[in-house]
Short mmCIF file of C-alpha atoms in Angstrom, two decimals:
data_model
loop_
_atom_site.label_atom_id
_atom_site.label_comp_id
_atom_site.label_asym_id
_atom_site.label_seq_id
_atom_site.Cartn_x
_atom_site.Cartn_y
_atom_site.Cartn_z
CA MET D 751 14.10 -46.36 15.25
CA SER D 752 10.57 -46.49 16.62
CA SER D 753 11.43 -43.88 19.28
CA ILE D 754 12.47 -41.42 16.55
CA ALA D 755 9.25 -42.13 14.67
CA SER D 756 7.29 -41.65 17.87
CA ILE D 757 8.97 -38.30 18.56
CA LEU D 758 8.44 -37.16 14.97
CA SER D 759 4.79 -38.19 15.04
CA ARG D 760 4.22 -36.27 18.31
CA ILE D 761 5.90 -33.19 16.86
CA TYR D 762 3.86 -33.52 13.69
CA LEU D 763 0.60 -33.80 15.64
CA ARG D 764 1.53 -30.75 17.75
CA LEU D 765 2.20 -28.73 14.60
CA THR D 766 -0.86 -29.84 12.64
CA GLY D 767 -3.44 -31.13 15.09
CA PHE D 768 -3.62 -28.21 17.48
CA THR D 769 -5.11 -24.87 16.58
CA TYR D 770 -4.26 -21.67 18.34
CA THR D 771 -7.11 -19.55 17.00
CA ASN D 772 -7.30 -17.14 19.92
CA LEU D 773 -3.56 -16.55 19.85
CA ALA D 774 -3.71 -16.10 16.06
CA ARG D 775 -6.50 -13.54 16.39
CA LEU D 776 -4.51 -11.69 19.06
CA PHE D 777 -1.48 -11.63 16.78
CA MET D 778 -3.57 -10.37 13.85
CA ARG D 779 -5.14 -7.63 15.99
CA LEU D 780 -1.76 -6.49 17.31
CA PHE D 781 -0.11 -6.65 13.90
CA VAL D 782 -2.74 -4.68 12.00
CA GLY D 783 -3.18 -2.28 14.92
CA VAL D 784 0.51 -1.40 15.04
CA MET D 785 0.68 -1.11 11.25
CA LEU D 786 -2.20 1.39 11.05
CA LEU D 787 -1.13 3.14 14.25
CA GLN D 788 2.22 4.07 12.74
CA PHE D 789 0.41 5.73 9.82
CA GLY D 790 -1.68 7.73 12.29
CA ILE D 791 1.39 8.82 14.24
CA ARG D 792 3.14 9.93 11.03
CA HIS D 793 0.06 11.87 9.96
CA LEU D 794 -0.16 13.50 13.39
CA VAL D 795 3.52 14.48 13.44
CA HIS D 796 3.34 16.00 9.93
CA PHE D 797 -0.14 17.47 10.35
CA GLU D 798 0.79 21.02 9.31
CA ALA D 799 2.41 19.98 6.05
CA LEU D 800 -0.20 17.34 5.19
CA SER D 801 -3.23 19.46 6.06
CA GLN D 802 -2.62 21.60 2.97
CA THR D 803 -2.26 18.76 0.48
CA PHE D 804 -4.33 15.92 1.94
CA PRO D 805 -7.11 14.77 -0.41
CA THR D 806 -10.63 15.89 0.31
CA VAL D 807 -13.09 13.18 1.25
CA MET D 808 -16.86 13.77 1.08
CA ASP D 809 -16.28 17.48 0.34
CA PHE D 810 -14.52 18.05 3.66
CA SER D 811 -11.53 20.36 3.73
CA PRO D 812 -8.10 18.70 3.55
CA ALA D 813 -7.49 19.47 7.25
CA THR D 814 -10.84 17.94 8.27
CA SER D 815 -10.25 14.87 6.10
CA LEU D 816 -6.80 14.44 7.62
CA THR D 817 -8.20 14.84 11.14
CA LEU D 818 -10.83 12.16 10.48
CA MET D 819 -8.16 9.84 9.09
CA ILE D 820 -5.91 10.41 12.13
CA ILE D 821 -8.80 9.69 14.51
CA ILE D 822 -9.63 6.48 12.65
CA GLU D 823 -5.98 5.42 12.52
CA LEU D 824 -5.25 6.12 16.19
CA VAL D 825 -8.50 5.36 18.04
CA CYS D 826 -9.63 2.37 16.00
CA SER D 827 -6.12 0.89 16.01
CA LEU D 828 -5.93 1.09 19.78
CA PHE D 829 -9.41 -0.39 20.17
CA ILE D 830 -8.52 -3.24 17.80
CA MET D 831 -5.23 -3.95 19.56
CA VAL D 832 -6.85 -4.36 22.99
CA GLY D 833 -9.90 -6.07 21.52
CA PHE D 834 -12.50 -3.48 22.54
CA LEU D 835 -15.46 -3.05 20.18
CA THR D 836 -13.32 -4.92 17.68
CA ARG D 837 -15.88 -5.64 15.00
CA LEU D 838 -17.29 -2.12 15.20
CA SER D 839 -13.78 -0.63 15.06
CA THR D 840 -12.98 -2.42 11.82
CA VAL D 841 -15.79 -0.67 9.92
CA PRO D 842 -14.26 2.86 9.92
CA CYS D 843 -10.90 1.31 9.02
CA ILE D 844 -12.44 -0.51 6.04
CA VAL D 845 -14.11 2.73 4.89
CA ALA D 846 -10.83 4.65 5.28
CA MET D 847 -8.90 2.03 3.32
CA CYS D 848 -11.56 2.04 0.58
CA ALA D 849 -11.18 5.82 0.35
CA ALA D 850 -7.39 5.47 0.20
CA GLU D 851 -7.69 2.84 -2.53
CA TYR D 852 -10.09 5.03 -4.49
CA TYR D 853 -7.68 7.93 -4.17
CA ILE D 854 -4.74 5.85 -5.39
CA LEU D 855 -6.60 4.14 -8.24
CA HIS D 856 -8.10 7.27 -9.68
CA ASP D 857 -4.66 8.74 -10.19
CA MET D 858 -5.40 11.67 -7.91
CA VAL D 859 -1.83 11.55 -6.66
CA PRO D 860 0.56 13.14 -9.17
CA ASN D 861 3.36 10.96 -10.53
CA LEU D 862 1.91 7.85 -8.96
CA PRO D 863 1.95 4.77 -11.18
CA VAL D 864 -1.41 3.27 -12.07
CA TYR D 865 -2.02 -0.33 -11.06
CA GLY D 866 0.34 -2.91 -12.41
CA LEU D 867 1.70 -6.24 -11.38
CA ASP D 868 4.69 -4.64 -9.69
CA SER D 869 4.60 -5.35 -5.98
CA THR D 870 5.89 -1.85 -5.20
CA ASP D 871 2.66 -0.20 -6.38
CA PRO D 872 1.05 1.61 -3.45
CA GLY D 873 -2.42 0.33 -4.34
CA TYR D 874 -1.73 -3.03 -2.76
CA LEU D 875 -1.40 -1.68 0.78
CA PRO D 876 -5.02 -0.52 1.29
CA ILE D 877 -6.30 -3.76 -0.25
CA MET D 878 -4.18 -5.77 2.18
CA PHE D 879 -5.60 -3.79 5.10
CA ILE D 880 -9.15 -4.25 3.78
CA GLY D 881 -8.63 -8.01 3.62
CA ILE D 882 -7.31 -8.18 7.18
CA TYR D 883 -10.15 -6.02 8.51
CA ILE D 884 -12.77 -8.14 6.76
CA TYR D 885 -11.19 -11.25 8.30
CA MET D 886 -11.35 -9.61 11.74
CA LEU D 887 -14.94 -8.54 11.14
CA ILE D 888 -15.89 -12.15 10.38
CA ALA D 889 -13.65 -13.96 12.91
CA GLY D 890 -14.13 -11.60 15.86
CA PRO D 891 -11.62 -10.71 18.56
CA GLY D 892 -11.18 -14.12 20.21
CA LYS D 893 -10.89 -14.95 23.89
CA ILE D 894 -7.78 -12.83 24.48
CA SER D 895 -9.67 -9.53 24.31
CA VAL D 896 -11.56 -6.98 26.34
CA ASP D 897 -14.68 -7.84 24.29
CA TYR D 898 -14.60 -11.43 25.54
CA LEU D 899 -14.06 -10.39 29.16
CA LEU D 900 -16.94 -7.91 28.94
CA SER D 901 -19.12 -10.63 27.40
CA LEU D 902 -18.33 -12.94 30.31
CA TYR D 903 -19.12 -10.18 32.78
CA LEU D 904 -22.46 -9.43 31.12
CA ILE D 905 -23.38 -13.11 30.94
CA ASN D 906 -22.58 -13.60 34.63
CA THR D 907 -24.49 -10.43 35.53
CA LEU D 908 -27.55 -11.78 33.75
CA GLY D 909 -27.13 -15.12 35.55
CA LYS D 910 -26.69 -17.08 32.35
CA ASN D 911 -24.27 -19.78 31.26
CA GLU D 912 -21.29 -19.02 28.99
CA GLU D 913 -21.79 -22.16 26.88
CA GLU D 914 -25.42 -21.27 26.21
CA GLU D 915 -24.80 -17.62 25.33
CA LEU D 916 -21.51 -17.63 23.43
CA GLU D 917 -20.82 -19.61 20.31
CA GLU D 918 -17.45 -21.37 20.05
CA VAL D 919 -14.95 -18.52 20.27
#
């Protein structure tokens, strides 16, 4: 009986006592990158049709607004997925999602339901992205990223110590 308790206690400690923060940050980067990347690919494929009806942002033409959105969706997603300029890459994504949320909330899309408690309302998607990007902005890319490897390279080039220069990653 004590061997079963010992096995269960070891399993419990493995599941609760260990944190895999770098792996979790990698997963989050890959997940949100792929999710936004697929929007960019769809926009790129249907560029001709969308360029006529895409909402104007900051008084740009619909085609220019769509081009900016595609650039943000493709370039920033790829940067986030590999962990290059991660925190900087989240800022345009946050701005784009705020613009999308504004567009949805202000009923600028015809026949689109206004906010409700129904989980199928499209307004929840930009807010979810905003939350993930804010988390990534605060948490950073983690050790499984190009940013971390570049940091190590720069620290070694300057002849400094990793522990002194980098906070717990």
